[in-house]
PDB file of C-alpha atoms and ligand atoms in Angstrom:
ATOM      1  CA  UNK A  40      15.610 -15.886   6.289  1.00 65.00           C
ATOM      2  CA  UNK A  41      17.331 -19.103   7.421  1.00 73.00           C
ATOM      3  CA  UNK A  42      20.196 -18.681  10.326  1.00 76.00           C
ATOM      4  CA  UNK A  43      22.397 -20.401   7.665  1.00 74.00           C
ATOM      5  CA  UNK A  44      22.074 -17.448   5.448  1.00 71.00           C
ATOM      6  CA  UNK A  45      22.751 -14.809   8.030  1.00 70.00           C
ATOM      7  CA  UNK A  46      25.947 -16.188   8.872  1.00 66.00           C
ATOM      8  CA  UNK A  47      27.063 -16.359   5.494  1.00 63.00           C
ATOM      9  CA  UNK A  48      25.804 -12.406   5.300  1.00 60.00           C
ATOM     10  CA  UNK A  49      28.272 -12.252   8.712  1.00 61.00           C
ATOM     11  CA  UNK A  50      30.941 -13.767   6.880  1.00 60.00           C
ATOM     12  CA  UNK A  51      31.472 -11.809   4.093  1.00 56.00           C
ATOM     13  CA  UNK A  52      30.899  -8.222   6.025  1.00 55.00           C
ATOM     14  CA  UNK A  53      34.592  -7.412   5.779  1.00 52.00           C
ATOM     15  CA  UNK A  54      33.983  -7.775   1.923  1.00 61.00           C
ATOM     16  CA  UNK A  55      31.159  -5.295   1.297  1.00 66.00           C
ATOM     17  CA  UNK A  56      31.649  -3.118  -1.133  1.00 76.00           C
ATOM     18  CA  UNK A  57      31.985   0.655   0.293  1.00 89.00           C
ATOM     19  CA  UNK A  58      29.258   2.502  -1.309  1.00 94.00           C
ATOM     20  CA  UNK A  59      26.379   0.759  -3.325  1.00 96.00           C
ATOM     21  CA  UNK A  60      24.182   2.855  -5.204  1.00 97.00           C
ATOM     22  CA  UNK A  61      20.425   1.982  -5.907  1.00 98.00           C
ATOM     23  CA  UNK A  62      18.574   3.988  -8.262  1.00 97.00           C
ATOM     24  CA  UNK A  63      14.934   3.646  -9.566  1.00 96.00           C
ATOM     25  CA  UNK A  64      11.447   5.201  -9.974  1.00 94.00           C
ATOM     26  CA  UNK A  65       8.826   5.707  -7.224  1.00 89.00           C
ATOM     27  CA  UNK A  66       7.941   2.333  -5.699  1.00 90.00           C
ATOM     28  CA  UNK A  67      10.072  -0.090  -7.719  1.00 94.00           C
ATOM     29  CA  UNK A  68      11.405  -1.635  -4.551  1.00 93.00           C
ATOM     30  CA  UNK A  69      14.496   0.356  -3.944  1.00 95.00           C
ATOM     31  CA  UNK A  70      13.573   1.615  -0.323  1.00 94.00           C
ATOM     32  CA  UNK A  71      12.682  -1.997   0.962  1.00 94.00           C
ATOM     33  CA  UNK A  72      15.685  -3.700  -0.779  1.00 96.00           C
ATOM     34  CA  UNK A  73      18.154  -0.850  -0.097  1.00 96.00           C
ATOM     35  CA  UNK A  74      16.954  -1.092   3.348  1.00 95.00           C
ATOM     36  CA  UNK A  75      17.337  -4.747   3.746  1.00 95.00           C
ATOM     37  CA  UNK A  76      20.572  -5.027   2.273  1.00 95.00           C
ATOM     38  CA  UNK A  77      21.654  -1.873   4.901  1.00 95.00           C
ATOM     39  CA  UNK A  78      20.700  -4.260   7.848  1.00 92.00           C
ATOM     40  CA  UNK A  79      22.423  -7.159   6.232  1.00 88.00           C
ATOM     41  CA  UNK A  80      25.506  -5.508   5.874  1.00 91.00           C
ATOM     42  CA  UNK A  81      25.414  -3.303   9.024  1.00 91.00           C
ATOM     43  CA  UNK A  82      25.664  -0.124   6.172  1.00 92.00           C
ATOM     44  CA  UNK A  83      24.570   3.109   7.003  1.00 94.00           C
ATOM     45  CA  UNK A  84      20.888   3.823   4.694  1.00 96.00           C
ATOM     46  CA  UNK A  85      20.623   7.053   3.298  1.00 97.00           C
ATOM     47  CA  UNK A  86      17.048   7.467   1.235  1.00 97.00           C
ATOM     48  CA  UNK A  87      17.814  10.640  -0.984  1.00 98.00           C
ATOM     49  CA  UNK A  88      14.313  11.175  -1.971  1.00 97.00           C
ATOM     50  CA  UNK A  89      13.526  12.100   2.028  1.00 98.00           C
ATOM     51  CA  UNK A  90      15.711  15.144   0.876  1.00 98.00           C
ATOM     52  CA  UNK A  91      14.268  16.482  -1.878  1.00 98.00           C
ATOM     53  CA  UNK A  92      10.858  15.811   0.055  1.00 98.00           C
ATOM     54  CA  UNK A  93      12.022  17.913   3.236  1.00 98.00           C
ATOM     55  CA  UNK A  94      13.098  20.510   1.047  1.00 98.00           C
ATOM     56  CA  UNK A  95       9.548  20.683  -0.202  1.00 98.00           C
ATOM     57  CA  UNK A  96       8.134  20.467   3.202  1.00 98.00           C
ATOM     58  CA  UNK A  97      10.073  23.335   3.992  1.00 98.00           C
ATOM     59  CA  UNK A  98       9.339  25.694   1.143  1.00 98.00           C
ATOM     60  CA  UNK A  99       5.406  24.687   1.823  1.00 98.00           C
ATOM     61  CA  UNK A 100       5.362  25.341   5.645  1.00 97.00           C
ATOM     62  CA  UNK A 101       7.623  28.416   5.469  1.00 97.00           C
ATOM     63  CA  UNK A 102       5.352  29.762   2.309  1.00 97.00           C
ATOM     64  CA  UNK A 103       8.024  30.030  -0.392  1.00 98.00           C
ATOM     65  CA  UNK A 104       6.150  29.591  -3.327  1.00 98.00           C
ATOM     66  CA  UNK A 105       7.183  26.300  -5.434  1.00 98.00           C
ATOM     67  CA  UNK A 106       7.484  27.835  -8.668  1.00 98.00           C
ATOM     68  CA  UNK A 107       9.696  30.580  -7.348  1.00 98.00           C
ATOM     69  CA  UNK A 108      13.228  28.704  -8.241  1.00 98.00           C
ATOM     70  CA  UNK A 109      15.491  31.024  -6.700  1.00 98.00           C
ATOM     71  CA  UNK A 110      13.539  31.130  -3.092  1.00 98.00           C
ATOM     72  CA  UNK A 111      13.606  27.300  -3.013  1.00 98.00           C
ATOM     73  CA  UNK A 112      17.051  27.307  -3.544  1.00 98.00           C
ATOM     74  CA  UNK A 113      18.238  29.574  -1.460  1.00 98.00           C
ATOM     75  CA  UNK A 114      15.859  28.483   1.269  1.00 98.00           C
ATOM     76  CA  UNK A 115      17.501  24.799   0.471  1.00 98.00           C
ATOM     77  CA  UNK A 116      21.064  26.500   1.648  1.00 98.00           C
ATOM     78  CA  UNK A 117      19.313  27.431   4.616  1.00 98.00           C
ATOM     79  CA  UNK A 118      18.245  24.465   5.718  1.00 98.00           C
ATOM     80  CA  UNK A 119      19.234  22.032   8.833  1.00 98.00           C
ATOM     81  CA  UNK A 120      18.783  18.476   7.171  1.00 97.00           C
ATOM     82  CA  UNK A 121      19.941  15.025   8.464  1.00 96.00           C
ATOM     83  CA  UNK A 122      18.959  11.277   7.995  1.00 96.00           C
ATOM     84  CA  UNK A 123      19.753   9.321  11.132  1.00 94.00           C
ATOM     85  CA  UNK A 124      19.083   5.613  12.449  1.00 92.00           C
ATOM     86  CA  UNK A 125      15.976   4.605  13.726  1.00 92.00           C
ATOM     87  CA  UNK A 126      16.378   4.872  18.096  1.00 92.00           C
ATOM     88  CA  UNK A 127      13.280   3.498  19.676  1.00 90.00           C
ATOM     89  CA  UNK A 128      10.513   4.878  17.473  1.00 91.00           C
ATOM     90  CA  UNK A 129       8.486   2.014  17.049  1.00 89.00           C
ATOM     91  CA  UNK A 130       5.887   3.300  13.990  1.00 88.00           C
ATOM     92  CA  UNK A 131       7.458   1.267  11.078  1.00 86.00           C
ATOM     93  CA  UNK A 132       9.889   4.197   9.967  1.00 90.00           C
ATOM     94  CA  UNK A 133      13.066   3.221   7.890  1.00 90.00           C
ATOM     95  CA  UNK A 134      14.997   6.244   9.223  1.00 94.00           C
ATOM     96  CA  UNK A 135      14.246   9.422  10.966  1.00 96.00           C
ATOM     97  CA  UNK A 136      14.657  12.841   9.431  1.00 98.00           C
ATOM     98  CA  UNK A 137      15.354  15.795  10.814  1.00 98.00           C
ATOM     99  CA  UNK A 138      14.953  19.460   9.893  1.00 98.00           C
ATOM    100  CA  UNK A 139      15.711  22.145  11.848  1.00 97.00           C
ATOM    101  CA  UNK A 140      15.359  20.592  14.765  1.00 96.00           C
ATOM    102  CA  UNK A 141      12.187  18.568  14.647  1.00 97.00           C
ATOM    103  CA  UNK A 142      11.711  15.207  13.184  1.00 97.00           C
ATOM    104  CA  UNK A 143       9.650  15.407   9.930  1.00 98.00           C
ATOM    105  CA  UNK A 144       9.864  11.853   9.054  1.00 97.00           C
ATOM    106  CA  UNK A 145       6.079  11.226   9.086  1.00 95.00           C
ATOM    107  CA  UNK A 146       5.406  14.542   7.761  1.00 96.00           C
ATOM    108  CA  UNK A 147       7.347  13.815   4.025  1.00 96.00           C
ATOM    109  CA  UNK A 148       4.687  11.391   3.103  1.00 90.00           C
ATOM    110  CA  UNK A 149       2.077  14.733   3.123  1.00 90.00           C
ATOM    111  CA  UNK A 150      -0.185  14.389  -0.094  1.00 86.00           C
ATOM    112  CA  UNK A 151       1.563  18.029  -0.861  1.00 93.00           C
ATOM    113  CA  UNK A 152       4.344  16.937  -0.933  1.00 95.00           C
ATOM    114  CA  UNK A 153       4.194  14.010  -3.127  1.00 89.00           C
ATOM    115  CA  UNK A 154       2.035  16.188  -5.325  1.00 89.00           C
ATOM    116  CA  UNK A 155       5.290  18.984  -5.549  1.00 94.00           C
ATOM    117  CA  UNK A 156       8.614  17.079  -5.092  1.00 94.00           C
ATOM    118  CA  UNK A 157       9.156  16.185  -8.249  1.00 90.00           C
ATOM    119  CA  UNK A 158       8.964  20.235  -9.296  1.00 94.00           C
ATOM    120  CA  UNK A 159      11.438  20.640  -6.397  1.00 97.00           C
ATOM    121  CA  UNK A 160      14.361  18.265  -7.362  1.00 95.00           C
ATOM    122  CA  UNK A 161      14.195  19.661 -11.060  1.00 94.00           C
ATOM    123  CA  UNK A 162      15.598  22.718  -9.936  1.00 97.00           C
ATOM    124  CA  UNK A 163      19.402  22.659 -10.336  1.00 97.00           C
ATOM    125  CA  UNK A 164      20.699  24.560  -7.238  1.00 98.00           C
ATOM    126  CA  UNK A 165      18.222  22.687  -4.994  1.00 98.00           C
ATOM    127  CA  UNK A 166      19.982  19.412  -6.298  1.00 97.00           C
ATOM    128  CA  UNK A 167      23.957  20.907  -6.311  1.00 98.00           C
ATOM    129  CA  UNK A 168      23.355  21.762  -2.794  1.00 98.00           C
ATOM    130  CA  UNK A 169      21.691  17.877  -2.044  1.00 98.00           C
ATOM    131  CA  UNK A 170      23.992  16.502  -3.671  1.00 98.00           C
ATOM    132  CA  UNK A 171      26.966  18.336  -2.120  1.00 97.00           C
ATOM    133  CA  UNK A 172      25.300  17.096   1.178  1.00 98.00           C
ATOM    134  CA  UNK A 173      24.807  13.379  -0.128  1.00 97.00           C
ATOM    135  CA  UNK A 174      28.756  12.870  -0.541  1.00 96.00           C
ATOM    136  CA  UNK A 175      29.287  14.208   2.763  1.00 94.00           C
ATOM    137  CA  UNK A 176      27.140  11.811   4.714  1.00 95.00           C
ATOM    138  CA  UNK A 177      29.061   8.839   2.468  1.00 94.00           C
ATOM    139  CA  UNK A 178      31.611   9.838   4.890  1.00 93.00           C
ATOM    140  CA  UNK A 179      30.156   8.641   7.079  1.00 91.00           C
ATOM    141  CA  UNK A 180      30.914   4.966   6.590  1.00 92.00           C
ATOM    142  CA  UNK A 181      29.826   2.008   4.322  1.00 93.00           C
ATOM    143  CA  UNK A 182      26.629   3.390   2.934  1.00 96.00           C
ATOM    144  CA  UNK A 183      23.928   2.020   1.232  1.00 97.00           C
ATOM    145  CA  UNK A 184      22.294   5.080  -0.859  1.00 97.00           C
ATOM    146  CA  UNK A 185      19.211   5.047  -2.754  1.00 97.00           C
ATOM    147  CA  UNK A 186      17.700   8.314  -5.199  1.00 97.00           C
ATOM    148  CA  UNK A 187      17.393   8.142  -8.844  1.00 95.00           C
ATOM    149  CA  UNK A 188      21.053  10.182  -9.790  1.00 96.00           C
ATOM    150  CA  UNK A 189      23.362   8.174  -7.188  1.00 97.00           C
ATOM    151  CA  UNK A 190      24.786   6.084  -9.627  1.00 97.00           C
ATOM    152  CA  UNK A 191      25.188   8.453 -12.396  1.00 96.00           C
ATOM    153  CA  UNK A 192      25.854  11.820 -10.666  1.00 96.00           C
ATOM    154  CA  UNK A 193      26.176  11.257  -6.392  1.00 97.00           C
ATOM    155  CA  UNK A 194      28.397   8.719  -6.443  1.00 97.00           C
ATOM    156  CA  UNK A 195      30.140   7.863  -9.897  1.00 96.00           C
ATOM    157  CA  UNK A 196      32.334   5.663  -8.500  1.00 95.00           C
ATOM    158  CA  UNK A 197      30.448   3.424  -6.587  1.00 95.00           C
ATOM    159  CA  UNK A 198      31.704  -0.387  -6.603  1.00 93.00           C
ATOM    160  CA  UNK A 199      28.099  -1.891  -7.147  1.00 95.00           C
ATOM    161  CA  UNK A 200      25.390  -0.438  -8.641  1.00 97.00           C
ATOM    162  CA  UNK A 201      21.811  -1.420  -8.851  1.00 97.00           C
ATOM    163  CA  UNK A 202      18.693  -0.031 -11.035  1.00 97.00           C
ATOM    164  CA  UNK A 203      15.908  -1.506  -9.812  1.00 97.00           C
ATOM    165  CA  UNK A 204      12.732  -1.366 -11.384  1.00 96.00           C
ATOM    166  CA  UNK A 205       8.627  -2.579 -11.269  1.00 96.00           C
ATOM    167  CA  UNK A 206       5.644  -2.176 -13.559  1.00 95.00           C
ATOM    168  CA  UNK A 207       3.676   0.702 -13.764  1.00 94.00           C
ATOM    169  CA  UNK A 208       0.908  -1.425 -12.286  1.00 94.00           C
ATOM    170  CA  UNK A 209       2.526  -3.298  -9.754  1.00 95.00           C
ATOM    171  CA  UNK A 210       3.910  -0.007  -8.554  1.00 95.00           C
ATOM    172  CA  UNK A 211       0.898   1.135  -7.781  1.00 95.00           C
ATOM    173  CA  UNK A 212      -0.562  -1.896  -6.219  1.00 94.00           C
ATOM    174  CA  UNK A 213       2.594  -1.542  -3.429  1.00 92.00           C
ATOM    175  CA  UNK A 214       1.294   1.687  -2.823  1.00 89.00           C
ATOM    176  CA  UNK A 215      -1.928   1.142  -2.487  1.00 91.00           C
ATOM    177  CA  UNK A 216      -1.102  -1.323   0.212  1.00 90.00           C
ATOM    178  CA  UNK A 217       1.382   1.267   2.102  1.00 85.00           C
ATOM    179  CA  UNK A 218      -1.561   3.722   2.426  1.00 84.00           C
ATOM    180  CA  UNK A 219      -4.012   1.623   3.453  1.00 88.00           C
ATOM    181  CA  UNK A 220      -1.599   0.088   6.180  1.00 85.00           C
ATOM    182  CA  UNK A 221      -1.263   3.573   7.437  1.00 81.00           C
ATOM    183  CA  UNK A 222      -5.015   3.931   7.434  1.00 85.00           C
ATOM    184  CA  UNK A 223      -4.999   6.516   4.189  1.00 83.00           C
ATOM    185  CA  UNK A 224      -7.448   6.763   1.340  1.00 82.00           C
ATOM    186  CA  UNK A 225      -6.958   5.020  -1.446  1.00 84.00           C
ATOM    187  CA  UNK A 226      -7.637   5.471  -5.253  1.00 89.00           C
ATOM    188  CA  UNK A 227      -5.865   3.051  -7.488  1.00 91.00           C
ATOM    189  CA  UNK A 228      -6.349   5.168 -11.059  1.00 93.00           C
ATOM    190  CA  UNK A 229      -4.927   8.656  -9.485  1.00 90.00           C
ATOM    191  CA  UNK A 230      -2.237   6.133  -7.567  1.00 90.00           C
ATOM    192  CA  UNK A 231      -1.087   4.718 -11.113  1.00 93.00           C
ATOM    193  CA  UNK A 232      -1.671   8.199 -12.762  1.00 92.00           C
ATOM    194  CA  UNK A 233       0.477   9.535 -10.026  1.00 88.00           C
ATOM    195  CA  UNK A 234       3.326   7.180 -10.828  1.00 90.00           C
ATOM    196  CA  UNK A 235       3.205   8.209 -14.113  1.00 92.00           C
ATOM    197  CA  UNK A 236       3.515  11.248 -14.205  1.00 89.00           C
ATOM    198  CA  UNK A 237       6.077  11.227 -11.380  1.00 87.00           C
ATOM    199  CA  UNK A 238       7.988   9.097 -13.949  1.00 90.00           C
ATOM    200  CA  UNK A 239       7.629  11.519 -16.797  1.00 91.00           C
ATOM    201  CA  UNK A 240       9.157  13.923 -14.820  1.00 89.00           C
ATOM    202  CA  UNK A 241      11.409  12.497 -12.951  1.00 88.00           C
ATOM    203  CA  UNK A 242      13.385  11.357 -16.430  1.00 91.00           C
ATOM    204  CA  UNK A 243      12.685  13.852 -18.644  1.00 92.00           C
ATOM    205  CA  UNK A 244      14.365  16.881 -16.719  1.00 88.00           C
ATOM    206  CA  UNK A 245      16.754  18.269 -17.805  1.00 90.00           C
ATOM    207  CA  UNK A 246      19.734  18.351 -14.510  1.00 90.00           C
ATOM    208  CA  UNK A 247      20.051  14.531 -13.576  1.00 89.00           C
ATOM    209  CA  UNK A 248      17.466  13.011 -15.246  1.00 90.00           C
ATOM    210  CA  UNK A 249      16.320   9.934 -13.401  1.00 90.00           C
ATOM    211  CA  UNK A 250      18.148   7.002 -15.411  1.00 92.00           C
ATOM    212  CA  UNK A 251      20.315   3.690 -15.116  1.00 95.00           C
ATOM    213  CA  UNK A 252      24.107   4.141 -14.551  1.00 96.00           C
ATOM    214  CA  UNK A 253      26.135   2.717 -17.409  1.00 95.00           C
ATOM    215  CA  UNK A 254      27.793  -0.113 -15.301  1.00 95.00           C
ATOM    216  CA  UNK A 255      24.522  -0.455 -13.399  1.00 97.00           C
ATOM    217  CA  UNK A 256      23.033  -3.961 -12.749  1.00 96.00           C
ATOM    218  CA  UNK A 257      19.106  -3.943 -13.702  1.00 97.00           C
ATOM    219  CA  UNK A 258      16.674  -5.603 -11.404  1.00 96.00           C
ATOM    220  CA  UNK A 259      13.000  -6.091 -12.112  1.00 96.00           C
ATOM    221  CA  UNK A 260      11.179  -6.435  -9.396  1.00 95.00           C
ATOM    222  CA  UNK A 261       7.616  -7.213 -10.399  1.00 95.00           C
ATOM    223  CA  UNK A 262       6.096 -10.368  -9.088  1.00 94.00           C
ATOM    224  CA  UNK A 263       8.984 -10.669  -6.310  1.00 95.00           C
ATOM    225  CA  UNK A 264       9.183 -11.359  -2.772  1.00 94.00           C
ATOM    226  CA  UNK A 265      12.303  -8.521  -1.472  1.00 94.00           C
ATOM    227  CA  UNK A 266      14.189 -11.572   0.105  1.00 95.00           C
ATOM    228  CA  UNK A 267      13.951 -13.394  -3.386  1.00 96.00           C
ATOM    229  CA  UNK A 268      15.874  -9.882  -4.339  1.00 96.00           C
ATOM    230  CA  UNK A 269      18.114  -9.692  -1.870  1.00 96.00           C
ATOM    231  CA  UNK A 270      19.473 -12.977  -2.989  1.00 95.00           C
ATOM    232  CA  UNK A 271      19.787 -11.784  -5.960  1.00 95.00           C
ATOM    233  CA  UNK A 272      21.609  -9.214  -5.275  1.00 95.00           C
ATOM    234  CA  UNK A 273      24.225 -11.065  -2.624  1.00 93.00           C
ATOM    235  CA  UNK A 274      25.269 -13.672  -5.024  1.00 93.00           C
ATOM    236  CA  UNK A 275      26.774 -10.925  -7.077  1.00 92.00           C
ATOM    237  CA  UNK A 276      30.513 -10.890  -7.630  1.00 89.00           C
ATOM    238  CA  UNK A 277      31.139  -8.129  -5.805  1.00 87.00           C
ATOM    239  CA  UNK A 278      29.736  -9.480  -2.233  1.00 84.00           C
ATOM    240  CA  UNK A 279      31.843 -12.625  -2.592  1.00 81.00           C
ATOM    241  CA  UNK A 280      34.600 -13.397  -0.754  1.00 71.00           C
ATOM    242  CA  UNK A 281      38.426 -12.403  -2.906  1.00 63.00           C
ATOM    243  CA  UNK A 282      38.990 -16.063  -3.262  1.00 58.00           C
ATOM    244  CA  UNK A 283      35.967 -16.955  -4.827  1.00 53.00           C
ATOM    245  CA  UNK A 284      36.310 -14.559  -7.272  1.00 53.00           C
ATOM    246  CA  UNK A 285      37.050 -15.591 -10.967  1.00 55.00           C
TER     247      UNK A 285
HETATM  248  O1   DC B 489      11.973   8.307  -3.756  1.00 88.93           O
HETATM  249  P1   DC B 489      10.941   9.408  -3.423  1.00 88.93           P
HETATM  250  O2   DC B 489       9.592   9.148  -4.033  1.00 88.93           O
HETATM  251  O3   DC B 489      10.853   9.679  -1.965  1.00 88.93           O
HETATM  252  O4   DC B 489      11.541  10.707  -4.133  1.00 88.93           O
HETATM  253  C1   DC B 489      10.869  11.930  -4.068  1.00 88.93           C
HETATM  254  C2   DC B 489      11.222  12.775  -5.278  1.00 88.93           C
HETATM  255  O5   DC B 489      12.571  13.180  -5.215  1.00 88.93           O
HETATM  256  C3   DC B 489      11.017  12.113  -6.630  1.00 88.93           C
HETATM  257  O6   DC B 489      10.091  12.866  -7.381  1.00 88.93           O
HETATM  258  C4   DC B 489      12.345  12.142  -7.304  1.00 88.93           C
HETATM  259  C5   DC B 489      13.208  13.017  -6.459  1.00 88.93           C
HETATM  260  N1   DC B 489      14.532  12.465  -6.236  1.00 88.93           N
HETATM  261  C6   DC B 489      15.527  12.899  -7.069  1.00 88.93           C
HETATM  262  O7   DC B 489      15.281  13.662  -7.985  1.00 88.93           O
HETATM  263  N2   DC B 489      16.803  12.472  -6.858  1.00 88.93           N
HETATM  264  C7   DC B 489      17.081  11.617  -5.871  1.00 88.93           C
HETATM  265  N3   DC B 489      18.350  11.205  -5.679  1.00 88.93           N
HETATM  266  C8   DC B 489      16.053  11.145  -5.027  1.00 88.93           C
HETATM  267  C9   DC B 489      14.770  11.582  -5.251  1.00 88.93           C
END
């Protein structure tokens, strides 16, 4: 990115928006972008999914069974969760996670996890306890959140919201390419199957069904570079200085 687009990023800082919400399936883009846009702005990031996944983690390693809804969530209430900064970890994390007391963030990308999540955020009290802890770490300060409900149900009210989305098949290409960076297995027809059916569930469930905001701005981002996004996204109205404005 050229130095004469960073210091227009500088420039309008005092003008970001307080919250922006970015919503969309399983590898559309939203992590990198939502990311991105974070370090641009100097927000804090705050991946939702790393919830529902350590909530899963938890229930597997502490051997609460997954389809035993009333366990999960009550173990959920138990449960000492946060999302901080990356410090000096230097293994190509976004953000670290921690629960109770040890940091998990490698550990949420376990094949049993992936393969359960999606059961685990369909419960309701699992989610009305997330959730209750979402709006408390936008506290925090400007955030930049990203899930699949933060537009409709975390954060209503957010000034700028984004849905950003990818094919089916160019979803699974990007993950193809994660695992393999990170030395993993690959199988492109169970990847895409995977995304699928993550999909399927994901917006078919019945509390907070994964699903653009009204007011929300869609972004496709098949065939796109993520700083070809980002653009898009900072020439919005809302990231322009007042006087600019119409
Ligand atoms: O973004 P991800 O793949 O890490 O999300 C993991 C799961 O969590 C996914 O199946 C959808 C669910 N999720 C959700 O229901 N609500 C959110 N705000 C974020 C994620």
């Amino acid at each position: 990115m050229s130095d004469e687009f960073k210091s227009k990023i500088q420039n309008l800082k005092s003008k970001i928006p307080n919250a922006i919400a970015i919503d969309g399936p399983a590898a559309s883009g939203k992590t990198t972008i939502g990311r991105m846009l974070a370090d641009y702005l100097n927000c804090l990031f705050l991946d939702t999914g790393s919830m529902y996944r350590a909530t899963t983690l938890a229930a597997l390693q502490n051997s609460v069974p997954i389809d035993d809804e009333p366990a999960v969530t009550t173990l959920t209430e138990q449960l000492d969760m946060d999302i901080i900064p990356v410090q000096n970890e230097n293994d190509g994390r976004l953000y670290t996670v921690w629960l109770n007391g040890r940091d998990v963030t490698w550990e949420l990308r376990a094949p049993a996890v992936d393969r359960h999540v999606s059961q685990v955020s369909a419960y309701k009290g699992v989610r009305q306890n997330l959730v209750q802890r979402q709006r408390s770490m936008a506290q925090r300060g400007r955030v930049v959140m990203v899930g699949r409900d933060i537009g409709t149900v975390v954060l209503p009210d957010a000034p700028v919201k984004l849905y950003i989305v990818a094919s089916a098949e160019e979803r699974a290409r990007r993950r193809m390419l994660e695992r393999r960076q990170r030395g993993l297995d690959v199988d492109h027809d169970q990847i895409l199957a995977d995304i699928i059916r993550r999909d399927r569930i994901d917006s078919s469930r019945e509390h907070s069904p994964m699903r653009p905001a009204a007011d929300a701005l869609i972004i496709d981002t098949t065939g796109r570079s993520p700083e070809a996004v980002l653009r898009e996204i900072l020439a919005l109205p809302a990231f322009q200085p007042a006087q600019a404005r119409p």
